[in-house]
Amino acid sequence: MQKLVIDGGVPLEGEIFLHGAKNSALPILAAALLCNGETTLENCPRLTDVFAACRILTHLGGRCTIQEHTVTVQVRALRSDTIPEALMQEMRSSIIFLGAVLGRAGTCHVSYPGGCELGPRPIDMHLEALRQMGARFSVCGGQLDCTVPDGLHGAVIHLPFPSVGATENVLLAAVLAKGETVLHNAAREPEICDLAAFLRKCGAKISGEGESTIRIEGTERLHGCVHAIMPDRIAGITYLGAAAITGGTLCLKGTDAQPMENMLPTLEQMGCRLYPEPDRLHLLAPRRLRAVPFLRTMPHPGFPTDAQAIFMAMLSLADGVSVLEENIFENRYRHVDALVKMGARIHVSGRTAVVAGVRALSGAAVSATDLRGGAAMVLAGLAAQGRTEVRQISHIDRGYETMELVLRSVGAQIVRKDVPSEGLLRI
Ligand code: EPZ
């Protein structure tokens, strides 16, 4: 196990190059299963979740090579239609392989994905949508067995909620299905658009992505392509937040403002000045951030749930009281206890968190609870007085490439250290 040790109070200043988006790379790696031939993904982030997805691809019969930020996938034929539990458990979003394996093999066997730190992660919408396309499921002993007796066929599907994962699974199942699929109430996240752009390069017939209705005309076969993964908008807002919370300045390169356009107005409302350019974005933080009266998370284009913890860390030090409302996940306030331990004044009631900004936070020993909650603790540690230790940083490594090296490059006093295992201490 490892931890991040942070000595806070240093205003960040400098340039950061933003890595590719985890939440785009993962569904696109699953989509590579559908392609005959070689697929090259550029700007692919070096993250534990991406490496886990490559292991699933390899198990299924793909050949993955990772060189720096380029992943090449070669799929000639599937070797298996089964994803073993160990691989399924390595990352929560492995369920997005279901649509791709069904689309390619017509059968799929996966362990039923469990919940995660964000609460139960049901897949009812995924299964109901795929059932309408001809899939049949049985669950036995935690194993989900899927078949498509008459092959996958197009359908008119209405998602009860614009689920990102369910939208991705429908896209992956529909591109090789017979006939047209019309998906209503589809998720509109930018990562869905990136997936659709990738599939279109491979020969898929897709229109409407980014809007609530997506149309997919099934084709016979898909070929490989070369595709650059879009920038990671959540990692981007995380690093902008690191400069904002420390009263610093940052030039974020490798992206323009567009992927973060539903978060930047809130940063400006908090007193940050932003200067967008075609391939970079500058941020100038105020001496002290201002509170935001009300911030609710919503499906895209609303304020993203993945940014909630990041903004809560910033608002913990803002001048005034902010009210946050988490409307996407049931259990996405697990970072609050750690922020309170560092001196934040936060009260949670159901989906609502009231944050009364304080003048200063104090460093403390905390443990990351989930990916974005862990990032929020790092941001709080960067601004806190004294030393903060963030443990369980495997959560953070799922979504941020060597966060400590990136932050150190702009002046943060942060190092990664090994944590001796409990067993050794007993000896
Ligand atoms: C994706 O998760 C992202 N993960 C999440 O990012 C992100 O927070 C989420 O979308 C919302 O934007 C990846 O893309 C790998 P959902 P996903 O299906 O697809 C409920 C991060 O930090 N639901 O849109 O799992 C579900 O329980 C991660 O990078 C059902 O009830 O999200 C949740 O409450 C965390 N039944 C809500 O919908 C279903 O069948 C949104 O889930 C599916 C979802």
Short mmCIF file of C-alpha atoms and ligand atoms in Angstrom, two decimals:
data_model
loop_
_atom_site.label_atom_id
_atom_site.label_comp_id
_atom_site.label_asym_id
_atom_site.label_seq_id
_atom_site.Cartn_x
_atom_site.Cartn_y
_atom_site.Cartn_z
CA MET A 1 0.00 0.00 0.00
CA GLN A 2 1.14 3.57 -0.55
CA LYS A 3 0.27 7.04 0.71
CA LEU A 4 0.71 10.63 -0.39
CA VAL A 5 2.42 12.93 2.09
CA ILE A 6 1.61 16.60 1.52
CA ASP A 7 2.98 19.72 3.21
CA GLY A 8 0.32 22.31 2.46
CA GLY A 9 0.18 26.06 2.04
CA VAL A 10 2.09 26.44 -1.23
CA PRO A 11 0.27 28.32 -4.04
CA LEU A 12 0.64 26.19 -7.19
CA GLU A 13 2.09 27.82 -10.27
CA GLY A 14 3.06 26.43 -13.66
CA GLU A 15 1.88 24.23 -16.56
CA ILE A 16 0.24 20.81 -16.55
CA PHE A 17 -0.39 18.65 -19.63
CA LEU A 18 -3.77 16.94 -19.23
CA HIS A 19 -3.93 13.19 -19.84
CA GLY A 20 -6.62 11.38 -21.83
CA ALA A 21 -10.01 10.62 -20.32
CA LYS A 22 -10.40 7.43 -18.26
CA ASN A 23 -14.17 7.42 -18.87
CA SER A 24 -13.62 7.58 -22.62
CA ALA A 25 -10.70 5.13 -22.84
CA LEU A 26 -12.56 2.36 -20.99
CA PRO A 27 -15.63 2.08 -23.27
CA ILE A 28 -13.43 2.56 -26.34
CA LEU A 29 -11.18 -0.31 -25.25
CA ALA A 30 -14.33 -2.43 -24.93
CA ALA A 31 -15.42 -1.25 -28.39
CA ALA A 32 -12.08 -2.41 -29.84
CA LEU A 33 -13.36 -5.98 -29.30
CA LEU A 34 -15.89 -5.37 -32.05
CA CYS A 35 -13.27 -4.43 -34.63
CA ASN A 36 -11.53 -6.80 -37.01
CA GLY A 37 -7.92 -5.75 -37.32
CA GLU A 38 -5.76 -3.28 -35.48
CA THR A 39 -6.94 -0.34 -33.42
CA THR A 40 -4.53 2.31 -32.17
CA LEU A 41 -5.58 4.55 -29.29
CA GLU A 42 -3.45 7.64 -28.79
CA ASN A 43 -3.47 9.92 -25.70
CA CYS A 44 -4.57 6.90 -23.68
CA PRO A 45 -4.09 7.54 -19.96
CA ARG A 46 -1.74 5.25 -18.00
CA LEU A 47 -4.18 4.29 -15.24
CA THR A 48 -4.83 1.12 -13.29
CA ASP A 49 -8.37 0.97 -14.69
CA VAL A 50 -6.99 1.14 -18.25
CA PHE A 51 -4.49 -1.62 -17.51
CA ALA A 52 -7.35 -3.71 -16.06
CA ALA A 53 -9.38 -3.18 -19.24
CA CYS A 54 -6.39 -4.32 -21.31
CA ARG A 55 -6.17 -7.48 -19.19
CA ILE A 56 -9.85 -8.21 -19.89
CA LEU A 57 -9.27 -7.64 -23.62
CA THR A 58 -6.31 -10.00 -23.57
CA HIS A 59 -8.27 -12.66 -21.70
CA LEU A 60 -11.04 -12.45 -24.31
CA GLY A 61 -8.62 -12.93 -27.19
CA GLY A 62 -7.37 -9.47 -28.05
CA ARG A 63 -3.69 -8.58 -28.18
CA CYS A 64 -2.87 -5.35 -26.33
CA THR A 65 0.40 -3.49 -26.47
CA ILE A 66 0.93 -0.38 -24.34
CA GLN A 67 3.70 2.04 -25.29
CA GLU A 68 3.67 5.21 -23.21
CA HIS A 69 0.27 6.77 -24.06
CA THR A 70 -0.50 4.62 -27.08
CA VAL A 71 -2.45 1.38 -26.77
CA THR A 72 -2.68 -0.93 -29.77
CA VAL A 73 -5.36 -3.62 -29.82
CA GLN A 74 -5.44 -6.44 -32.35
CA VAL A 75 -8.56 -8.68 -32.37
CA ARG A 76 -8.75 -11.51 -34.88
CA ALA A 77 -11.21 -13.79 -33.10
CA LEU A 78 -12.49 -14.06 -29.55
CA ARG A 79 -10.84 -16.76 -27.49
CA SER A 80 -13.47 -16.57 -24.77
CA ASP A 81 -16.90 -15.13 -24.02
CA THR A 82 -16.33 -15.24 -20.29
CA ILE A 83 -14.87 -12.57 -18.02
CA PRO A 84 -13.72 -14.23 -14.78
CA GLU A 85 -14.74 -12.70 -11.47
CA ALA A 86 -11.19 -11.63 -10.61
CA LEU A 87 -11.03 -9.49 -13.74
CA MET A 88 -14.58 -8.18 -13.32
CA GLN A 89 -13.84 -7.07 -9.78
CA GLU A 90 -10.71 -5.18 -10.79
CA MET A 91 -12.76 -2.29 -12.06
CA ARG A 92 -16.36 -1.28 -11.48
CA SER A 93 -17.05 -0.35 -15.08
CA SER A 94 -16.13 -3.75 -16.54
CA ILE A 95 -19.85 -4.26 -17.24
CA ILE A 96 -19.34 -2.17 -20.40
CA PHE A 97 -17.65 -5.22 -21.90
CA LEU A 98 -21.04 -6.99 -21.85
CA GLY A 99 -22.43 -5.19 -24.89
CA ALA A 100 -19.21 -5.65 -26.85
CA VAL A 101 -18.85 -9.38 -26.11
CA LEU A 102 -22.53 -9.97 -26.96
CA GLY A 103 -22.08 -7.96 -30.13
CA ARG A 104 -19.05 -9.98 -31.17
CA ALA A 105 -19.73 -13.47 -29.79
CA GLY A 106 -23.48 -13.64 -29.20
CA THR A 107 -22.93 -15.04 -25.71
CA CYS A 108 -21.31 -13.61 -22.59
CA HIS A 109 -20.70 -14.83 -19.07
CA VAL A 110 -19.67 -12.35 -16.38
CA SER A 111 -19.83 -12.24 -12.64
CA TYR A 112 -22.58 -9.95 -11.45
CA PRO A 113 -20.84 -6.63 -10.72
CA GLY A 114 -21.00 -5.79 -7.05
CA GLY A 115 -21.56 -2.37 -5.58
CA CYS A 116 -18.68 -0.06 -4.98
CA GLU A 117 -17.70 2.73 -2.67
CA LEU A 118 -20.34 4.96 -4.30
CA GLY A 119 -23.13 2.64 -3.26
CA PRO A 120 -25.00 -0.12 -5.11
CA ARG A 121 -24.23 0.03 -8.81
CA PRO A 122 -27.28 -1.67 -10.35
CA ILE A 123 -27.28 -2.71 -14.01
CA ASP A 124 -31.04 -3.13 -14.48
CA MET A 125 -31.14 -0.49 -17.22
CA HIS A 126 -28.29 -2.18 -19.08
CA LEU A 127 -30.05 -5.56 -18.97
CA GLU A 128 -33.51 -4.26 -19.88
CA ALA A 129 -32.13 -2.39 -22.89
CA LEU A 130 -30.14 -5.42 -24.10
CA ARG A 131 -33.19 -7.65 -23.52
CA GLN A 132 -35.17 -5.44 -25.90
CA MET A 133 -32.41 -6.08 -28.45
CA GLY A 134 -32.81 -9.84 -28.14
CA ALA A 135 -30.53 -10.74 -25.26
CA ARG A 136 -31.66 -13.27 -22.67
CA PHE A 137 -30.13 -13.46 -19.20
CA SER A 138 -29.93 -15.88 -16.33
CA VAL A 139 -28.27 -15.30 -12.98
CA CYS A 140 -26.91 -18.21 -11.02
CA GLY A 141 -24.51 -18.04 -8.09
CA GLY A 142 -23.52 -14.46 -8.85
CA GLN A 143 -22.79 -15.32 -12.47
CA LEU A 144 -24.68 -13.51 -15.24
CA ASP A 145 -25.11 -15.72 -18.30
CA CYS A 146 -26.19 -13.93 -21.46
CA THR A 147 -27.27 -15.33 -24.83
CA VAL A 148 -28.87 -13.89 -27.95
CA PRO A 149 -30.88 -16.86 -29.32
CA ASP A 150 -31.87 -15.06 -32.51
CA GLY A 151 -29.01 -12.60 -32.65
CA LEU A 152 -29.04 -8.98 -31.57
CA HIS A 153 -31.59 -6.83 -33.39
CA GLY A 154 -32.41 -3.14 -33.37
CA ALA A 155 -35.05 -1.78 -31.00
CA VAL A 156 -36.59 1.48 -29.81
CA ILE A 157 -35.28 1.84 -26.25
CA HIS A 158 -36.26 4.40 -23.61
CA LEU A 159 -33.80 4.58 -20.71
CA PRO A 160 -35.55 5.50 -17.43
CA PHE A 161 -32.44 7.52 -16.53
CA PRO A 162 -29.66 8.78 -18.85
CA SER A 163 -27.22 6.17 -17.57
CA VAL A 164 -23.73 6.57 -19.05
CA GLY A 165 -22.91 2.87 -18.82
CA ALA A 166 -26.25 1.71 -20.16
CA THR A 167 -25.92 4.12 -23.09
CA GLU A 168 -22.46 2.73 -23.84
CA ASN A 169 -23.64 -0.87 -23.65
CA VAL A 170 -26.49 -0.15 -26.09
CA LEU A 171 -24.10 1.54 -28.52
CA LEU A 172 -21.70 -1.43 -28.34
CA ALA A 173 -24.49 -3.97 -28.85
CA ALA A 174 -26.25 -2.00 -31.60
CA VAL A 175 -23.41 -1.29 -34.04
CA LEU A 176 -23.37 -4.93 -35.30
CA ALA A 177 -27.05 -5.72 -34.60
CA LYS A 178 -29.59 -6.33 -37.36
CA GLY A 179 -31.53 -3.16 -38.17
CA GLU A 180 -31.84 0.21 -36.48
CA THR A 181 -31.68 0.97 -32.77
CA VAL A 182 -33.16 4.22 -31.48
CA LEU A 183 -32.07 5.09 -27.95
CA HIS A 184 -34.16 7.71 -26.12
CA ASN A 185 -33.05 9.47 -22.94
CA ALA A 186 -29.46 8.58 -23.76
CA ALA A 187 -26.61 9.95 -21.66
CA ARG A 188 -25.14 13.09 -23.26
CA GLU A 189 -21.68 13.08 -21.61
CA PRO A 190 -18.72 14.07 -23.86
CA GLU A 191 -17.29 10.57 -23.38
CA ILE A 192 -20.34 9.15 -25.17
CA CYS A 193 -19.53 11.44 -28.12
CA ASP A 194 -15.92 10.25 -28.09
CA LEU A 195 -17.07 6.61 -28.14
CA ALA A 196 -19.44 7.34 -31.03
CA ALA A 197 -16.65 9.14 -32.92
CA PHE A 198 -14.39 6.10 -32.46
CA LEU A 199 -17.09 3.66 -33.63
CA ARG A 200 -17.87 5.82 -36.65
CA LYS A 201 -14.18 5.76 -37.64
CA CYS A 202 -14.46 1.95 -37.50
CA GLY A 203 -17.39 1.97 -39.92
CA ALA A 204 -20.38 2.21 -37.57
CA LYS A 205 -23.45 4.21 -38.56
CA ILE A 206 -24.34 6.41 -35.57
CA SER A 207 -26.08 9.79 -35.32
CA GLY A 208 -27.38 12.01 -32.53
CA GLU A 209 -24.73 11.34 -29.89
CA GLY A 210 -24.52 14.20 -27.40
CA GLU A 211 -28.29 14.61 -27.64
CA SER A 212 -31.02 12.63 -25.88
CA THR A 213 -31.81 10.43 -28.89
CA ILE A 214 -29.11 8.38 -30.59
CA ARG A 215 -29.77 6.34 -33.76
CA ILE A 216 -27.56 3.38 -34.69
CA GLU A 217 -27.90 1.45 -37.96
CA GLY A 218 -26.35 -2.00 -37.52
CA THR A 219 -23.57 -2.95 -39.97
CA GLU A 220 -21.99 -6.27 -40.95
CA ARG A 221 -18.51 -5.64 -39.71
CA LEU A 222 -16.22 -3.01 -38.16
CA HIS A 223 -12.55 -2.43 -38.95
CA GLY A 224 -9.82 -0.96 -36.77
CA CYS A 225 -8.78 2.69 -36.75
CA VAL A 226 -6.50 5.25 -35.14
CA HIS A 227 -8.19 7.44 -32.52
CA ALA A 228 -6.95 9.98 -30.00
CA ILE A 229 -8.78 9.78 -26.67
CA MET A 230 -10.36 13.08 -25.60
CA PRO A 231 -8.82 15.00 -22.66
CA ASP A 232 -9.97 14.03 -19.17
CA ARG A 233 -12.33 16.81 -18.10
CA ILE A 234 -12.55 15.61 -14.49
CA ALA A 235 -8.77 15.36 -14.09
CA GLY A 236 -8.66 18.80 -15.71
CA ILE A 237 -11.04 20.38 -13.21
CA THR A 238 -9.14 18.59 -10.43
CA TYR A 239 -5.87 20.29 -11.36
CA LEU A 240 -7.55 23.64 -11.93
CA GLY A 241 -9.07 23.14 -8.47
CA ALA A 242 -5.64 22.47 -7.01
CA ALA A 243 -4.48 25.88 -8.23
CA ALA A 244 -7.75 27.50 -7.12
CA ILE A 245 -7.67 26.09 -3.58
CA THR A 246 -4.03 27.16 -3.06
CA GLY A 247 -4.50 30.69 -4.45
CA GLY A 248 -2.20 29.94 -7.35
CA THR A 249 -2.12 30.09 -11.14
CA LEU A 250 -2.18 27.25 -13.67
CA CYS A 251 -1.84 26.75 -17.41
CA LEU A 252 -3.69 23.52 -18.30
CA LYS A 253 -2.39 22.25 -21.66
CA GLY A 254 -3.72 19.50 -23.96
CA THR A 255 -7.28 20.74 -23.79
CA ASP A 256 -9.47 23.72 -24.51
CA ALA A 257 -12.31 24.91 -22.27
CA GLN A 258 -14.99 22.91 -24.10
CA PRO A 259 -14.92 19.59 -22.18
CA MET A 260 -15.19 21.48 -18.86
CA GLU A 261 -17.68 24.13 -20.01
CA ASN A 262 -20.32 22.95 -17.50
CA MET A 263 -17.93 23.39 -14.57
CA LEU A 264 -15.94 26.52 -15.43
CA PRO A 265 -18.75 29.03 -14.69
CA THR A 266 -18.80 27.73 -11.10
CA LEU A 267 -15.05 28.32 -10.81
CA GLU A 268 -15.61 31.86 -12.06
CA GLN A 269 -18.50 32.30 -9.61
CA MET A 270 -15.98 31.37 -6.90
CA GLY A 271 -13.70 34.20 -7.98
CA CYS A 272 -11.29 32.45 -10.36
CA ARG A 273 -10.33 34.20 -13.58
CA LEU A 274 -10.11 31.93 -16.64
CA TYR A 275 -8.38 32.67 -19.94
CA PRO A 276 -9.15 29.97 -22.56
CA GLU A 277 -6.98 29.46 -25.66
CA PRO A 278 -7.42 26.90 -28.51
CA ASP A 279 -5.20 24.28 -26.86
CA ARG A 280 -4.87 25.40 -23.26
CA LEU A 281 -6.67 27.12 -20.39
CA HIS A 282 -5.21 29.56 -17.88
CA LEU A 283 -6.56 29.98 -14.34
CA LEU A 284 -5.81 32.78 -11.89
CA ALA A 285 -7.14 32.14 -8.39
CA PRO A 286 -8.35 34.86 -6.00
CA ARG A 287 -6.72 35.25 -2.62
CA ARG A 288 -9.78 33.55 -1.13
CA LEU A 289 -12.49 31.65 -3.01
CA ARG A 290 -16.13 32.72 -2.72
CA ALA A 291 -18.93 30.34 -1.66
CA VAL A 292 -21.53 29.08 -4.15
CA PRO A 293 -25.10 29.37 -2.78
CA PHE A 294 -26.31 26.16 -4.46
CA LEU A 295 -24.58 23.45 -6.50
CA ARG A 296 -26.51 20.37 -7.65
CA THR A 297 -25.13 17.45 -9.63
CA MET A 298 -27.14 16.42 -12.68
CA PRO A 299 -26.70 14.30 -15.81
CA HIS A 300 -24.75 16.09 -18.57
CA PRO A 301 -24.95 18.94 -19.50
CA GLY A 302 -25.64 19.58 -15.81
CA PHE A 303 -22.87 19.86 -13.23
CA PRO A 304 -21.06 16.48 -13.14
CA THR A 305 -21.21 14.26 -10.07
CA ASP A 306 -17.52 13.43 -10.54
CA ALA A 307 -16.64 17.06 -9.75
CA GLN A 308 -18.73 17.25 -6.57
CA ALA A 309 -16.00 16.18 -4.13
CA ILE A 310 -13.43 18.40 -5.88
CA PHE A 311 -15.63 21.48 -5.48
CA MET A 312 -16.55 20.55 -1.91
CA ALA A 313 -12.86 20.64 -0.99
CA MET A 314 -12.53 24.11 -2.51
CA LEU A 315 -15.74 25.36 -0.92
CA SER A 316 -14.52 24.15 2.50
CA LEU A 317 -12.15 27.14 2.46
CA ALA A 318 -14.42 29.61 0.64
CA ASP A 319 -15.85 32.79 2.12
CA GLY A 320 -19.46 31.96 2.94
CA VAL A 321 -21.86 29.02 3.03
CA SER A 322 -22.42 26.69 0.06
CA VAL A 323 -25.15 24.07 -0.37
CA LEU A 324 -24.38 21.00 -2.47
CA GLU A 325 -26.91 18.44 -3.69
CA GLU A 326 -25.73 15.03 -4.98
CA ASN A 327 -28.42 13.66 -7.28
CA ILE A 328 -26.59 10.89 -9.15
CA PHE A 329 -25.13 8.48 -6.60
CA GLU A 330 -26.52 7.42 -3.23
CA ASN A 331 -23.31 7.40 -1.31
CA ARG A 332 -21.04 10.08 -2.68
CA TYR A 333 -20.28 12.04 0.49
CA ARG A 334 -17.79 9.58 1.94
CA HIS A 335 -15.01 12.18 1.66
CA VAL A 336 -16.83 14.51 4.11
CA ASP A 337 -15.48 12.84 7.26
CA ALA A 338 -11.89 13.36 6.11
CA LEU A 339 -12.51 17.02 5.24
CA VAL A 340 -14.16 17.55 8.65
CA LYS A 341 -11.17 15.89 10.31
CA MET A 342 -9.05 18.57 8.59
CA GLY A 343 -11.25 21.31 10.06
CA ALA A 344 -13.94 21.76 7.43
CA ARG A 345 -17.43 22.64 8.62
CA ILE A 346 -19.77 20.38 6.61
CA HIS A 347 -23.18 19.02 7.54
CA VAL A 348 -24.75 16.26 5.45
CA SER A 349 -28.44 15.45 5.44
CA GLY A 350 -29.49 12.91 2.80
CA ARG A 351 -28.46 14.20 -0.63
CA THR A 352 -27.64 17.68 0.71
CA ALA A 353 -24.35 18.90 2.15
CA VAL A 354 -24.04 22.36 3.72
CA VAL A 355 -20.46 23.66 3.64
CA ALA A 356 -19.61 26.65 5.83
CA GLY A 357 -16.23 27.89 4.59
CA VAL A 358 -13.44 28.20 7.18
CA ARG A 359 -10.33 30.35 7.10
CA ALA A 360 -7.92 27.42 7.30
CA LEU A 361 -7.74 23.64 7.25
CA SER A 362 -5.22 21.64 9.25
CA GLY A 363 -3.25 18.73 7.88
CA ALA A 364 -4.31 15.28 9.10
CA ALA A 365 -3.96 11.55 8.35
CA VAL A 366 -6.90 10.51 6.14
CA SER A 367 -7.76 7.60 3.82
CA ALA A 368 -9.13 7.90 0.31
CA THR A 369 -12.65 6.48 0.16
CA ASP A 370 -13.06 6.51 -3.61
CA LEU A 371 -11.44 8.00 -6.69
CA ARG A 372 -12.77 11.56 -6.59
CA GLY A 373 -13.07 11.67 -2.81
CA GLY A 374 -9.38 10.82 -2.60
CA ALA A 375 -8.56 13.61 -5.04
CA ALA A 376 -10.59 16.02 -2.89
CA MET A 377 -8.50 15.06 0.15
CA VAL A 378 -5.30 15.79 -1.79
CA LEU A 379 -6.63 19.24 -2.75
CA ALA A 380 -7.52 19.95 0.87
CA GLY A 381 -4.03 18.81 1.92
CA LEU A 382 -2.42 21.14 -0.63
CA ALA A 383 -4.16 24.11 1.03
CA ALA A 384 -4.06 22.94 4.64
CA GLN A 385 -1.60 24.18 7.22
CA GLY A 386 0.85 21.45 8.13
CA ARG A 387 1.18 17.88 6.90
CA THR A 388 -1.53 15.66 5.43
CA GLU A 389 -1.18 11.97 4.71
CA VAL A 390 -3.65 10.41 2.26
CA ARG A 391 -3.69 6.61 2.40
CA GLN A 392 -5.51 4.05 0.19
CA ILE A 393 -4.27 5.95 -2.84
CA SER A 394 -4.94 2.98 -5.13
CA HIS A 395 -8.35 4.66 -5.51
CA ILE A 396 -6.63 7.78 -6.86
CA ASP A 397 -4.36 5.82 -9.21
CA ARG A 398 -7.47 4.48 -10.94
CA GLY A 399 -8.16 7.91 -12.46
CA TYR A 400 -5.08 10.13 -12.17
CA GLU A 401 -1.70 9.49 -13.76
CA THR A 402 1.05 9.86 -11.09
CA MET A 403 -0.86 12.68 -9.42
CA GLU A 404 2.04 13.50 -7.11
CA LEU A 405 4.49 14.03 -10.00
CA VAL A 406 2.00 16.27 -11.79
CA LEU A 407 1.37 18.38 -8.70
CA ARG A 408 5.05 18.52 -7.78
CA SER A 409 5.79 19.90 -11.25
CA VAL A 410 3.77 23.01 -10.32
CA GLY A 411 5.27 23.50 -6.88
CA ALA A 412 3.33 21.22 -4.54
CA GLN A 413 5.22 19.68 -1.63
CA ILE A 414 3.95 16.13 -2.15
CA VAL A 415 5.62 12.71 -2.19
CA ARG A 416 4.45 9.11 -2.56
CA LYS A 417 5.58 6.75 0.17
CA ASP A 418 5.15 3.06 0.89
CA VAL A 419 3.04 2.13 3.90
CA PRO A 420 4.48 -0.85 5.78
CA SER A 421 1.84 -3.59 5.92
CA GLU A 422 0.25 -4.22 9.33
CA GLY A 423 1.79 -7.72 9.43
CA LEU A 424 5.33 -6.32 9.40
CA LEU A 425 4.46 -3.92 12.24
CA ARG A 426 3.27 -6.86 14.38
CA ILE A 427 6.63 -8.56 14.00
C1 EPZ B 1 -20.14 6.56 -15.29
O1 EPZ B 1 -20.51 5.59 -14.34
C2 EPZ B 1 -18.73 7.01 -14.91
N1 EPZ B 1 -17.82 5.88 -14.98
C3 EPZ B 1 -18.74 7.57 -13.49
O2 EPZ B 1 -17.44 8.05 -13.22
C4 EPZ B 1 -19.70 8.75 -13.45
O3 EPZ B 1 -19.78 9.23 -12.14
C5 EPZ B 1 -21.10 8.29 -13.93
O4 EPZ B 1 -21.00 7.69 -15.23
C6 EPZ B 1 -22.08 9.44 -14.00
O5 EPZ B 1 -21.60 10.41 -14.85
C7 EPZ B 1 -17.29 5.53 -16.18
O6 EPZ B 1 -17.61 6.12 -17.19
C8 EPZ B 1 -16.33 4.38 -16.19
P1 EPZ B 1 -24.48 5.75 -14.59
P2 EPZ B 1 -21.83 4.69 -14.60
O7 EPZ B 1 -24.86 4.45 -15.21
O8 EPZ B 1 -21.96 4.40 -16.04
C9 EPZ B 1 -27.93 4.42 -11.58
C10 EPZ B 1 -15.49 8.35 -11.96
O9 EPZ B 1 -15.32 8.93 -10.89
N2 EPZ B 1 -28.12 3.25 -12.47
O10 EPZ B 1 -24.70 7.01 -15.37
O11 EPZ B 1 -21.81 3.56 -13.65
C11 EPZ B 1 -26.60 4.36 -10.85
O12 EPZ B 1 -26.71 3.56 -9.69
C12 EPZ B 1 -16.68 7.44 -12.14
O13 EPZ B 1 -14.76 8.47 -12.97
C13 EPZ B 1 -29.18 2.38 -12.21
O14 EPZ B 1 -29.94 2.55 -11.27
O15 EPZ B 1 -22.95 5.72 -14.14
C14 EPZ B 1 -26.34 5.80 -10.54
O16 EPZ B 1 -27.05 6.15 -9.37
C15 EPZ B 1 -17.48 7.28 -10.86
N3 EPZ B 1 -29.34 1.30 -13.03
C16 EPZ B 1 -26.92 6.53 -11.74
O17 EPZ B 1 -27.83 5.61 -12.36
C17 EPZ B 1 -28.50 1.06 -14.09
O18 EPZ B 1 -28.71 0.06 -14.82
C18 EPZ B 1 -25.89 6.97 -12.77
O19 EPZ B 1 -25.19 5.83 -13.16
C19 EPZ B 1 -27.45 1.96 -14.33
C20 EPZ B 1 -27.28 3.06 -13.52
#
